[in-house]
XYZ file of C-alpha atoms in Angstrom:
783
model
C -14.017 -11.220 -33.352
C -17.457 -10.475 -34.808
C -20.377 -11.482 -32.704
C -24.121 -11.382 -33.106
C -26.368 -8.914 -31.316
C -27.619 -9.704 -27.873
C -31.053 -10.989 -26.887
C -31.141 -8.621 -23.955
C -31.983 -9.304 -20.324
C -34.889 -7.633 -18.635
C -36.963 -7.971 -15.509
C -40.379 -9.561 -16.148
C -42.783 -10.190 -13.258
C -39.855 -10.155 -10.833
C -37.740 -12.676 -12.759
C -34.470 -11.961 -14.557
C -34.463 -13.143 -18.174
C -30.791 -13.710 -18.867
C -29.290 -12.361 -22.082
C -27.489 -14.642 -24.464
C -25.757 -14.249 -27.781
C -27.991 -14.771 -30.779
C -25.202 -16.842 -32.278
C -21.451 -17.291 -31.970
C -20.890 -18.919 -28.580
C -17.620 -18.033 -26.891
C -14.799 -20.409 -27.704
C -11.658 -21.546 -25.923
C -9.722 -19.153 -28.164
C -11.780 -16.232 -26.819
C -10.910 -17.192 -23.255
C -7.272 -17.706 -24.151
C -7.101 -14.254 -25.695
C -8.622 -12.722 -22.565
C -6.187 -14.568 -20.307
C -3.175 -13.411 -22.323
C -4.381 -9.876 -23.042
C -2.601 -8.004 -20.231
C 0.803 -9.536 -20.902
C 0.452 -8.877 -24.605
C -0.498 -5.220 -24.188
C 2.112 -4.433 -21.543
C 4.895 -5.684 -23.823
C 3.982 -3.059 -26.423
C 4.845 -0.046 -24.249
C 8.377 1.311 -24.713
C 10.332 3.855 -22.630
C 7.895 3.937 -19.733
C 9.945 4.949 -16.652
C 9.614 3.666 -13.118
C 10.037 6.027 -10.160
C 13.599 7.426 -10.086
C 15.794 6.703 -7.060
C 18.199 9.470 -6.025
C 21.525 8.318 -4.634
C 22.498 9.161 -1.061
C 25.555 11.181 -2.104
C 25.880 13.349 -5.164
C 23.159 14.641 -7.436
C 22.687 11.402 -9.352
C 19.839 8.950 -9.683
C 18.850 5.732 -11.425
C 15.593 4.491 -12.863
C 14.247 1.502 -14.766
C 12.358 1.823 -18.042
C 10.505 -0.527 -20.353
C 12.105 -1.629 -23.617
C 11.280 -4.278 -26.193
C 11.543 -7.588 -24.394
C 11.785 -6.252 -20.838
C 13.478 -3.413 -18.951
C 16.791 -1.569 -18.720
C 18.313 0.705 -16.057
C 19.532 4.266 -16.663
C 21.961 6.413 -14.653
C 21.581 10.214 -14.655
C 24.075 12.834 -13.448
C 22.013 15.962 -12.819
C 24.999 18.301 -12.531
C 26.400 17.127 -15.868
C 22.907 16.815 -17.411
C 23.928 13.424 -18.783
C 22.296 10.003 -19.056
C 23.844 6.603 -19.677
C 23.176 2.901 -18.977
C 23.515 2.145 -15.275
C 25.858 -0.747 -16.127
C 26.580 -3.172 -18.959
C 23.335 -5.130 -19.004
C 24.671 -7.891 -21.259
C 27.687 -8.580 -19.050
C 25.643 -8.423 -15.862
C 23.051 -10.855 -17.251
C 25.817 -13.299 -18.195
C 27.490 -12.992 -14.785
C 24.259 -13.422 -12.847
C 23.214 -16.376 -15.000
C 26.536 -18.093 -14.329
C 26.354 -17.485 -10.587
C 22.698 -18.362 -10.073
C 22.222 -21.231 -12.478
C 19.272 -19.412 -14.039
C 19.105 -17.871 -17.493
C 18.837 -14.088 -17.768
C 19.083 -11.676 -20.651
C 20.013 -8.017 -20.676
C 16.390 -6.925 -20.604
C 15.151 -9.575 -18.156
C 17.288 -8.979 -15.079
C 15.312 -10.321 -12.083
C 15.246 -7.198 -9.915
C 13.400 -3.887 -10.059
C 15.757 -1.911 -7.811
C 19.392 -1.998 -6.816
C 21.888 0.174 -4.984
C 25.412 1.085 -5.929
C 28.302 0.130 -3.652
C 31.977 1.072 -3.482
C 31.735 4.216 -5.572
C 29.612 2.613 -8.306
C 32.020 -0.286 -8.837
C 29.428 -2.792 -7.609
C 25.679 -3.151 -7.190
C 23.613 -4.932 -4.545
C 20.057 -6.214 -4.874
C 17.629 -8.739 -3.431
C 16.794 -11.910 -5.337
C 14.651 -14.796 -4.038
C 15.068 -13.825 -0.401
C 18.859 -13.410 -0.610
C 21.196 -10.448 -0.920
C 23.314 -10.484 -4.081
C 26.372 -8.433 -5.025
C 27.794 -7.978 -8.529
C 31.214 -6.496 -9.272
C 30.929 -4.004 -12.166
C 34.628 -4.185 -13.007
C 35.137 -7.928 -13.227
C 31.434 -8.587 -13.872
C 31.112 -11.387 -11.372
C 28.169 -11.993 -9.050
C 27.846 -13.759 -5.711
C 25.045 -14.658 -3.320
C 25.758 -12.899 -0.007
C 23.333 -15.034 1.994
C 19.694 -15.164 2.971
C 17.867 -12.272 4.561
C 16.949 -12.623 8.224
C 14.488 -10.909 10.578
C 15.928 -7.518 11.442
C 17.435 -6.946 8.000
C 16.095 -3.790 6.362
C 14.907 -5.652 3.277
C 13.486 -8.654 5.132
C 9.815 -9.166 4.360
C 8.698 -12.031 6.551
C 5.207 -13.331 7.174
C 5.206 -12.630 10.918
C 2.781 -9.831 11.867
C 4.235 -9.334 15.354
C 6.574 -6.330 15.212
C 7.055 -6.114 18.983
C 10.782 -5.557 19.682
C 12.244 -8.846 20.821
C 14.095 -9.618 24.051
C 17.787 -9.834 23.137
C 20.189 -10.753 25.923
C 23.968 -10.894 25.801
C 26.948 -8.577 26.151
C 27.968 -9.332 22.571
C 25.001 -7.374 21.161
C 25.577 -3.692 21.917
C 24.702 -0.109 21.005
C 27.602 2.346 21.129
C 27.317 5.844 22.553
C 27.926 8.727 20.093
C 31.251 9.592 21.757
C 32.416 5.997 21.375
C 33.149 5.516 25.071
C 30.180 3.385 26.158
C 28.469 0.229 24.918
C 24.903 -0.417 26.038
C 23.526 -3.935 26.125
C 20.809 -6.030 27.737
C 21.659 -8.875 30.084
C 19.048 -10.887 31.970
C 16.404 -8.509 30.520
C 18.015 -5.395 32.105
C 20.031 -2.488 30.707
C 23.784 -2.349 31.328
C 26.596 -0.207 29.956
C 30.317 -0.815 29.901
C 33.303 1.117 28.703
C 34.133 0.207 25.136
C 37.681 -0.745 26.103
C 36.710 -2.449 29.381
C 38.906 -5.474 30.132
C 36.194 -7.420 31.896
C 37.300 -6.440 35.389
C 33.942 -4.821 36.073
C 35.421 -1.443 36.957
C 33.637 0.363 34.137
C 30.489 -1.726 33.965
C 27.248 -0.132 35.137
C 23.894 -1.767 35.811
C 21.221 0.783 34.970
C 18.059 -1.260 35.615
C 17.076 -4.155 37.830
C 13.310 -4.342 37.226
C 13.461 -6.142 33.883
C 12.177 -9.692 33.556
C 11.136 -12.163 30.905
C 7.604 -10.818 31.167
C 8.625 -7.146 31.298
C 11.943 -6.808 29.496
C 14.106 -4.029 28.108
C 14.500 -4.281 24.323
C 17.962 -3.686 22.902
C 16.602 -2.427 19.570
C 14.827 0.456 21.334
C 17.898 1.869 23.113
C 18.674 5.433 21.987
C 21.651 7.451 23.279
C 21.533 11.208 23.708
C 23.932 13.002 21.344
C 26.130 14.046 24.295
C 26.318 10.385 25.481
C 25.151 11.321 29.001
C 21.677 9.774 28.812
C 19.969 6.862 27.171
C 16.362 5.818 26.828
C 15.057 2.296 26.350
C 11.571 0.812 26.096
C 10.505 -1.687 28.721
C 8.050 -4.091 27.128
C 5.368 -6.286 28.622
C 4.519 -8.816 25.878
C 0.974 -9.144 24.597
C -1.037 -12.167 23.536
C 0.797 -14.256 20.965
C -1.992 -15.399 18.636
C -1.061 -18.037 16.076
C -2.692 -18.985 12.788
C -2.319 -22.712 12.091
C -2.010 -23.732 8.450
C -2.495 -27.011 6.648
C 0.084 -27.121 3.871
C -1.728 -29.963 2.144
C 0.453 -30.344 -0.934
C 4.048 -29.332 -0.181
C 6.280 -29.091 -3.228
C 9.070 -31.191 -1.733
C 7.279 -34.045 0.034
C 4.190 -36.216 -0.005
C 2.913 -35.671 3.523
C 1.315 -32.388 4.603
C 2.972 -29.846 6.876
C 1.428 -27.692 9.593
C 3.200 -24.313 9.854
C 2.104 -21.438 12.085
C 2.312 -17.645 11.933
C 2.009 -14.959 14.616
C -1.025 -12.873 13.674
C -2.625 -10.445 16.192
C -6.320 -9.759 15.596
C -8.713 -7.006 16.713
C -9.282 -7.033 20.453
C -6.140 -8.999 21.302
C -4.043 -7.884 24.269
C -1.115 -5.878 22.887
C 2.420 -5.498 24.142
C 2.779 -2.510 26.480
C 5.790 -0.341 25.643
C 6.940 2.294 28.125
C 10.015 4.566 27.840
C 12.575 4.473 30.648
C 15.221 7.209 30.935
C 18.672 6.711 32.465
C 21.370 9.151 33.556
C 24.488 7.136 32.758
C 26.993 9.144 34.787
C 24.727 9.178 37.847
C 23.900 5.489 37.320
C 20.225 6.110 37.924
C 16.791 5.949 36.360
C 14.924 9.232 35.906
C 11.198 8.444 36.382
C 8.765 9.405 33.586
C 5.053 9.870 34.306
C 3.121 7.853 31.698
C -0.257 9.563 32.197
C -0.031 11.134 28.714
C 0.604 7.778 27.024
C -1.128 5.122 29.145
C -2.566 2.804 26.466
C -0.401 2.745 23.370
C -1.253 0.913 20.219
C 2.335 1.754 19.401
C 5.101 4.182 20.278
C 7.481 5.470 17.634
C 11.223 5.157 18.181
C 12.598 7.804 20.580
C 14.349 10.731 18.852
C 16.733 12.973 20.781
C 17.050 16.672 20.182
C 20.485 17.512 18.816
C 21.351 19.515 21.948
C 20.402 16.548 24.200
C 17.836 18.607 26.135
C 15.295 15.808 25.715
C 13.737 13.305 23.375
C 10.403 12.860 21.642
C 8.233 9.993 20.503
C 4.819 9.653 18.887
C 2.065 8.067 20.957
C -0.681 6.371 18.947
C -3.390 5.502 21.455
C -5.240 2.267 20.937
C -8.469 2.974 19.115
C -6.662 5.539 16.928
C -8.630 8.522 18.180
C -5.770 10.171 20.098
C -2.320 10.824 18.666
C 0.337 12.805 20.541
C 3.908 13.938 20.048
C 5.427 13.557 23.515
C 8.558 15.410 24.667
C 10.534 14.196 27.699
C 13.016 16.462 29.491
C 16.358 14.675 29.807
C 17.204 16.137 33.226
C 13.859 15.857 34.994
C 11.936 13.182 33.074
C 8.970 15.548 32.799
C 6.723 14.585 29.888
C 4.491 16.964 27.966
C 2.370 16.785 24.826
C 3.921 18.962 22.132
C 1.116 18.149 19.695
C -2.213 16.425 20.259
C -4.581 15.205 17.554
C -8.024 13.940 18.537
C -10.837 12.552 16.418
C -14.349 11.277 16.979
C -13.731 8.721 14.237
C -10.132 7.766 13.460
C -6.676 9.230 12.977
C -5.013 7.757 9.913
C -1.699 7.168 11.667
C 0.408 5.800 8.801
C 3.006 8.165 7.245
C 1.878 10.683 4.633
C 3.530 9.462 1.427
C 2.875 9.873 -2.272
C 1.140 6.566 -2.838
C -2.374 6.769 -4.201
C -3.182 3.256 -3.066
C -1.875 3.309 0.509
C -1.069 6.429 2.536
C -1.641 7.810 5.985
C -1.814 11.400 7.230
C 1.141 11.792 9.612
C 4.017 14.117 8.672
C 6.459 15.864 10.985
C 9.551 17.931 10.235
C 11.584 19.459 13.081
C 12.948 22.910 12.259
C 15.906 24.414 14.145
C 16.220 21.348 16.389
C 12.536 21.389 17.244
C 12.115 25.085 18.017
C 9.427 24.875 15.352
C 7.690 21.845 13.838
C 5.979 21.421 10.474
C 3.023 19.157 11.119
C 0.295 17.639 8.926
C -3.270 17.459 10.209
C -6.884 17.084 9.078
C -8.146 19.255 11.929
C -9.954 21.641 9.553
C -11.480 18.808 7.502
C -8.706 18.592 4.900
C -5.121 17.343 5.047
C -2.978 20.460 5.498
C 0.338 21.665 6.901
C 0.738 23.686 10.109
C 3.687 25.467 11.710
C 3.879 24.591 15.413
C 5.836 26.409 18.130
C 8.111 23.717 19.541
C 8.300 25.406 22.930
C 4.618 25.993 23.588
C 2.941 23.575 21.177
C 0.769 26.411 19.863
C -0.023 26.806 16.161
C 2.095 29.633 14.768
C 0.118 29.594 11.537
C -1.648 27.274 9.141
C 0.675 26.933 6.164
C -1.711 25.460 3.593
C -5.480 25.822 3.546
C -8.455 25.279 1.279
C -10.796 22.551 0.053
C -7.958 20.427 -1.265
C -5.527 17.838 0.068
C -1.776 17.817 0.731
C -0.592 14.450 -0.590
C 3.128 14.520 0.290
C 5.943 16.786 1.423
C 8.931 16.579 -0.929
C 11.540 18.925 0.513
C 11.932 21.502 3.297
C 14.494 24.315 3.060
C 15.011 25.607 6.600
C 17.189 28.533 5.501
C 14.751 29.832 2.898
C 11.822 28.699 5.063
C 10.102 27.125 2.094
C 8.332 23.813 1.511
C 7.929 21.840 -1.713
C 4.909 19.573 -1.605
C 2.380 17.660 -3.683
C -1.367 18.246 -3.486
C -4.597 17.394 -5.292
C -7.938 19.089 -5.749
C -6.661 22.655 -6.019
C -7.505 23.234 -9.696
C -11.148 23.934 -10.534
C -12.574 21.814 -13.314
C -9.857 19.173 -13.002
C -10.003 15.634 -11.666
C -9.627 16.229 -7.892
C -7.298 13.217 -7.603
C -4.702 14.668 -9.996
C -1.529 15.449 -8.076
C 0.502 18.604 -8.764
C 3.685 20.051 -7.293
C 3.800 23.332 -5.342
C 6.105 25.560 -3.308
C 5.021 27.635 -0.314
C 6.655 29.700 2.437
C 6.481 28.685 6.096
C 4.136 31.595 6.798
C 1.612 30.395 4.206
C 2.449 32.989 1.571
C 4.038 32.561 -1.829
C 2.048 29.526 -2.999
C 3.565 28.679 -6.392
C 2.357 25.913 -8.747
C 5.200 23.985 -10.405
C 3.453 21.545 -12.744
C 1.194 23.261 -15.297
C 0.304 20.202 -17.413
C -3.177 18.875 -16.573
C -2.136 15.397 -15.537
C -1.205 13.273 -12.550
C 2.310 14.289 -11.455
C 4.882 12.717 -9.167
C 7.990 14.571 -7.991
C 11.193 13.070 -6.602
C 13.749 15.485 -5.121
C 17.495 15.031 -4.764
C 18.758 14.661 -1.214
C 20.034 18.254 -1.144
C 16.911 19.622 -2.846
C 18.902 21.068 -5.728
C 17.029 19.118 -8.409
C 13.805 17.230 -8.870
C 12.345 14.814 -11.388
C 8.730 15.225 -12.486
C 6.895 12.299 -14.077
C 3.424 13.011 -15.386
C 0.704 11.204 -17.293
C -3.024 10.498 -17.450
C -4.806 7.296 -18.322
C -5.086 8.754 -21.836
C -1.689 10.504 -21.909
C 1.598 8.596 -22.145
C 4.160 9.392 -19.414
C 6.836 12.040 -19.717
C 9.731 12.307 -17.268
C 11.929 15.402 -17.011
C 14.691 16.785 -14.786
C 14.262 20.257 -13.231
C 16.413 22.674 -11.256
C 14.631 23.558 -8.036
C 15.688 27.182 -7.562
C 14.058 28.439 -10.759
C 11.911 25.460 -11.826
C 13.842 25.264 -15.110
C 13.580 22.078 -17.151
C 17.103 20.740 -17.762
C 16.462 17.455 -19.541
C 13.548 15.493 -20.917
C 14.517 12.022 -19.799
C 11.762 9.855 -21.243
C 8.650 10.163 -23.342
C 6.793 6.879 -23.480
C 6.069 5.391 -26.892
C 2.616 3.761 -27.082
C 2.372 3.617 -30.881
C 2.398 -0.190 -31.038
C -0.086 -0.369 -28.181
C -2.581 1.821 -30.030
C -1.987 -0.065 -33.269
C -2.873 -3.293 -31.449
C -6.325 -1.881 -30.676
C -5.794 -0.582 -27.147
C -7.821 2.402 -26.038
C -7.920 4.061 -22.636
C -10.922 3.693 -20.354
C -13.452 6.496 -20.277
C -13.451 8.781 -17.239
C -16.919 9.276 -15.810
C -18.178 11.211 -12.803
C -21.584 11.419 -11.137
C -23.034 12.840 -7.938
C -22.811 10.720 -4.807
C -25.315 10.032 -2.054
C -25.239 13.617 -0.784
C -26.238 15.004 -4.182
C -23.194 17.303 -4.189
C -19.959 15.326 -4.156
C -18.548 14.056 -7.437
C -17.802 10.333 -7.531
C -15.143 9.395 -10.079
C -14.694 6.182 -11.994
C -13.629 4.690 -15.304
C -15.372 2.564 -17.930
C -13.639 -0.153 -19.961
C -15.751 -0.893 -23.039
C -16.002 -4.349 -24.595
C -13.849 -5.416 -27.516
C -15.569 -4.713 -30.840
C -17.891 -2.349 -29.035
C -21.229 -1.667 -30.734
C -23.297 1.120 -29.177
C -26.479 -0.490 -30.537
C -26.060 -3.559 -28.336
C -26.680 -4.037 -24.623
C -23.776 -5.105 -22.458
C -23.721 -6.573 -18.956
C -21.626 -4.643 -16.446
C -19.002 -5.973 -14.046
C -17.525 -3.832 -11.284
C -13.897 -4.417 -10.277
C -14.016 -3.326 -6.622
C -11.489 -2.454 -3.978
C -12.789 -0.057 -1.348
C -10.087 -0.179 1.329
C -9.971 3.150 3.223
C -6.167 3.284 3.017
C -6.180 4.622 -0.554
C -8.080 5.430 -3.723
C -7.992 2.900 -6.517
C -9.384 4.239 -9.780
C -6.289 4.665 -12.009
C -5.129 8.235 -12.618
C -1.767 7.664 -14.283
C -1.086 5.927 -17.558
C -0.660 2.179 -17.767
C -1.305 -0.449 -20.388
C -3.771 -2.028 -17.996
C -6.720 -3.764 -19.561
C -9.720 -5.556 -18.113
C -9.666 -9.031 -19.709
C -13.413 -9.513 -19.248
C -13.962 -6.905 -21.967
C -12.732 -9.552 -24.444
C -15.703 -11.727 -23.478
C -18.426 -9.138 -24.015
C -18.588 -7.269 -20.695
C -18.328 -3.629 -19.692
C -15.944 -3.371 -16.723
C -15.796 -0.381 -14.376
C -13.868 0.905 -11.377
C -15.256 3.478 -8.934
C -13.969 5.319 -5.852
C -16.954 5.726 -3.538
C -17.109 7.507 -0.220
C -15.026 5.910 2.508
C -11.878 5.790 0.388
C -8.871 8.072 0.817
C -7.383 11.208 -0.801
C -10.445 13.462 -0.567
C -11.913 15.399 2.377
C -12.083 14.087 5.919
C -15.875 13.821 5.677
C -15.525 11.719 2.512
C -13.114 9.377 4.321
C -15.122 9.135 7.556
C -17.902 7.180 5.847
C -15.791 4.053 6.413
C -15.707 4.499 10.196
C -17.286 1.504 11.988
C -18.903 0.682 8.650
C -16.731 -1.216 6.191
C -19.798 -2.934 4.798
C -20.791 0.443 3.303
C -17.853 0.250 0.852
C -19.265 3.303 -0.930
C -22.132 1.245 -2.371
C -24.746 4.033 -2.212
C -22.400 6.168 -4.343
C -21.440 3.299 -6.636
C -25.041 2.418 -7.441
C -25.883 6.054 -8.217
C -22.805 6.220 -10.461
C -23.936 3.096 -12.334
C -27.408 4.553 -12.795
C -25.962 7.822 -14.110
C -23.893 5.910 -16.703
C -26.969 3.923 -17.745
C -28.974 7.151 -18.113
C -26.354 8.456 -20.541
C -25.578 5.252 -22.424
C -28.403 2.893 -23.499
C -25.867 0.092 -24.050
C -24.989 0.029 -20.324
C -27.271 -2.698 -18.923
C -27.738 -2.301 -15.177
C -30.227 -5.164 -15.047
C -27.147 -7.417 -15.271
C -24.468 -6.194 -12.879
C -21.723 -8.392 -11.488
C -18.862 -7.583 -9.148
C -15.509 -9.076 -8.199
C -12.712 -8.209 -5.803
C -9.841 -9.550 -3.742
C -8.979 -9.123 -0.039
C -11.013 -6.136 1.202
C -12.418 -6.166 -2.319
C -13.444 -9.759 -1.727
C -15.284 -8.697 1.410
C -17.059 -5.975 -0.564
C -17.877 -8.228 -3.519
C -19.738 -10.675 -1.297
C -21.209 -7.777 0.669
C -22.789 -6.491 -2.545
C -24.994 -9.595 -2.678
C -25.770 -9.466 1.049
C -26.595 -5.782 1.426
C -27.538 -4.690 -2.130
C -29.027 -7.741 -3.886
C -31.558 -5.552 -5.679
C -28.693 -4.218 -7.816
C -25.830 -6.742 -7.870
C -26.621 -10.233 -9.192
C -23.330 -12.141 -9.441
C -20.139 -11.891 -7.358
C -16.722 -13.515 -7.262
C -15.010 -12.973 -3.904
C -11.310 -13.843 -3.687
C -9.437 -14.039 -0.350
C -12.014 -11.877 1.380
C -11.581 -10.594 4.939
C -15.197 -11.508 5.546
C -15.262 -10.715 9.258
C -13.017 -7.898 10.456
C -12.563 -9.605 13.821
C -10.754 -12.405 11.970
C -8.335 -10.163 10.087
C -5.054 -8.470 11.004
C -5.278 -6.050 13.921
C -3.658 -2.940 12.437
C -5.862 -2.605 9.371
C -9.157 -3.445 11.037
C -8.911 -1.551 14.333
C -7.845 1.470 12.256
C -11.231 1.625 10.507
C -13.593 -0.458 12.687
C -12.335 0.840 16.031
C -11.502 -0.522 19.471
C -12.862 -1.960 21.709
C -14.430 -4.557 19.453
C -18.164 -3.886 19.461
C -21.395 -4.642 17.589
C -20.182 -2.688 14.561
C -17.928 -5.621 13.682
C -20.877 -8.008 13.494
C -22.924 -5.506 11.486
C -20.244 -5.449 8.770
C -19.531 -9.189 8.938
C -20.233 -11.315 5.876
C -20.194 -14.295 8.237
C -22.930 -12.997 10.530
C -24.925 -11.734 7.531
C -24.418 -14.796 5.312
C -28.103 -15.665 5.740
C -28.933 -12.655 3.584
C -27.309 -14.087 0.447
C -29.152 -13.621 -2.839
C -27.768 -14.033 -6.338
C -24.831 -16.097 -7.522
C -21.675 -16.218 -5.388
C -18.310 -17.850 -5.965
C -15.785 -17.823 -3.127
C -12.086 -18.249 -3.937
C -9.388 -18.853 -1.339
C -5.804 -20.000 -0.943
C -5.161 -22.296 1.999
C -1.724 -20.724 2.512
C -2.977 -17.114 2.639
C -0.566 -15.103 4.812
C -2.491 -11.837 4.496
C -6.033 -12.864 5.447
C -6.647 -15.832 7.739
C -8.000 -18.613 5.457
C -10.550 -19.423 8.153
C -12.239 -16.137 7.258
C -13.590 -17.686 4.063
C -14.252 -21.075 5.654
C -16.385 -19.457 8.363
C -18.487 -17.871 5.617
C -18.804 -21.295 4.004
C -19.976 -22.758 7.313
C -22.661 -20.081 7.759
C -23.860 -20.362 4.163
C -24.313 -24.108 4.570
C -26.169 -23.642 7.842
C -28.413 -21.094 6.115
C -29.101 -23.614 3.319
C -27.628 -21.282 0.690
C -26.271 -22.347 -2.693
C -22.869 -21.029 -3.703
C -19.634 -22.057 -5.408
C -16.242 -22.540 -3.748
C -12.751 -22.759 -5.258
C -9.988 -23.755 -2.816
C -6.383 -23.597 -4.060
C -4.348 -25.630 -1.547
C -0.901 -24.130 -2.085
C -1.923 -20.569 -2.994
C -1.219 -17.487 -0.903
C -3.243 -14.267 -0.847
C -5.199 -13.561 -4.005
C -4.338 -17.023 -5.374
C -1.651 -15.320 -7.457
C 1.442 -16.826 -9.007
C 1.188 -20.229 -10.703
C -2.533 -20.294 -9.962
C -3.457 -16.920 -11.486
C -4.430 -18.271 -14.877
C -6.589 -21.026 -13.414
C -8.439 -18.774 -10.961
C -8.942 -16.081 -13.601
C -10.376 -18.603 -16.020
C -12.812 -19.764 -13.326
C -13.807 -16.130 -12.737
C -14.418 -15.706 -16.478
C -16.479 -18.906 -16.544
C -18.619 -17.732 -13.665
C -19.588 -14.420 -15.212
C -20.084 -15.873 -18.688
C -22.466 -18.513 -17.353
C -24.320 -16.310 -14.889
C -24.405 -12.889 -16.584
C -24.172 -13.735 -20.266
C -26.150 -16.931 -19.854
C -23.759 -18.811 -22.127
C -22.085 -22.163 -21.769
C -18.322 -22.230 -21.472
C -15.944 -24.611 -23.228
C -15.507 -28.102 -21.816
C -12.189 -27.416 -20.152
C -11.665 -30.998 -19.049
C -11.922 -32.157 -22.650
C -9.591 -29.339 -23.684
C -7.057 -30.344 -21.064
C -7.304 -34.009 -21.973
C -6.559 -33.196 -25.594
C -3.611 -30.976 -24.651
C -2.032 -33.606 -22.419
C -2.813 -36.658 -24.538
C 0.752 -37.045 -25.740
C 3.232 -37.633 -22.896
C 5.986 -35.029 -22.908
C 4.094 -32.690 -25.231
C 4.971 -29.780 -22.943
C 1.574 -28.156 -23.416
C -0.025 -26.535 -20.405
C -3.616 -26.689 -19.349
C -5.531 -23.457 -19.923
């Protein structure tokens, strides 16, 4: 599409003169191309592998890869160095189509993962909330029934994970020796002999203090390996907060429905879990002093030492500034802190995993039945590994050290006393977010890099550690996946090398990586720039920032994808930036978010924008817009409240606009507990009176991630402050207004920026829709 040069915006006497195209107004076809761009580009990438999944037994794994028209699954035998289709895709598609009543093809099977069953003669997978099983000999499929709470794969909407009260002698937990069955009756713990005839001779009541308001939870019962002791959590329930929904337009009836969901929020009274230890043979409780774990946000499941000398659990204190590994002696009930982490800000208590977008900092590996412990900590300002003496709790030695970050632990070899791990920031002159693989000895010596290619790597090890798969790429480098032998790091097979020839031929180009100094004048802030279609360096382009600043991860892409920013098709530069307060850098970098989510890295982001504009005259920072969803929605609106001198237009989708209104775990993690004035200071609701610029709020009334009232409270305050804004409510949409509503909400986002940053009119969509639907049964959809 050729377009005229821009009549460029500038500030004159304090007023913004909006740019517009000299000729060639945007058409419906331009919008349609932007809306379809991502799907079109993604379909052009061939042989791009997903993360491999090693099987539980044997050195084999499966993975899914892209092909023309969809995806296929591959099966790899590492010992044989062979690769073959995971099953007959054509036959499976036919069988699943026949059983489900839907229509599937070989490359469009409706699952991303599966697991083998019965020695690879069947597969099992989840489809539409049900467990399915397909026989790979007869090629028949059957629905095994719906998932239920408690199932491993169940992903319900309920945010209350407090173990439930389960009463009844028919629900039991067997002792390791098979002699005893533990159960909960009338909220108390009982055991009976497995072969008891009901005469009561081998039935033991272990507790009598349980009640409906302070019950023992069956799911928490853990037997010692020698079957002499068991521990159970006694639970005093917390406040059961409900969100009430108005399902205004149900799909299956005319009248609305009013469902509810359990949804604890910051400051709510939490369930109190306390461990209780029982000596089964002596039929008695062994008291445990709870002074080391008085106010838990949560306790991890109890884990017994293999020799039954005691058990451990992790204590995450409410407020997330104290985290302890507690050991309890099985014979005396004495509790001690094996490891204690303390912070003046927060402890990122989620597990340390290799997920750029969402990871915590906790890792623990017990060596020699807990005589030593490998532990991850940020105590020196960076995420590193430590060797802890399991008897004294003292640090034997720091295993990794330096101004870089351990990102995951892949495999621990106790016999060789070596660790394979992933880390970023170790290589000078390289993007500090790039992940590489390494090996190191327990004593901190022998650090060995495993992945020489300058790229973002991800390693997946076999269960026995004999092999690993390395997948690497950059945003400008197509992925390669290869199989390696661990003992000598020898490449055995190149499994995939992604073909992006058609993608490049279609005009795709990767975003430009750009870095600039942050607010401290020293730290590099990294981002990417997506240039407009038909880019002309002699023109001036408005800039739109795609923001997500959640402290749980970093969000600027580092690995290859065919991702595009559709707004580039309409004449915008689009950027992504990781400012301070996000994850995967130093502790100081991360701490900026503490009690201060409104910061969202904006001081760094604005400096980054200005640095780009200083280099590129076409980058017009007099016209900057911003959009985001969820925490990004909070930040997008916050840009207009707290930085209106820079950001002029915002689209905020499903924003958690007041952190007191949002889910407890995410918000107390970063904003702290008790709830204090810092919550109001970061609240878009309490600061709505500050609004300048153009704001569009988007929300789904059936949002099960962020309480829909979060947006409606902003609306209320904006009205009371006599502010002008736009509001799009999608009655049946969930979080992010995704699914059937994606196209409509995206088109409204496009409209908003075109009108308010480009200064152009948009097509008359109502006339377009009327034309498309003029003939009954035409089958055409509205844009």
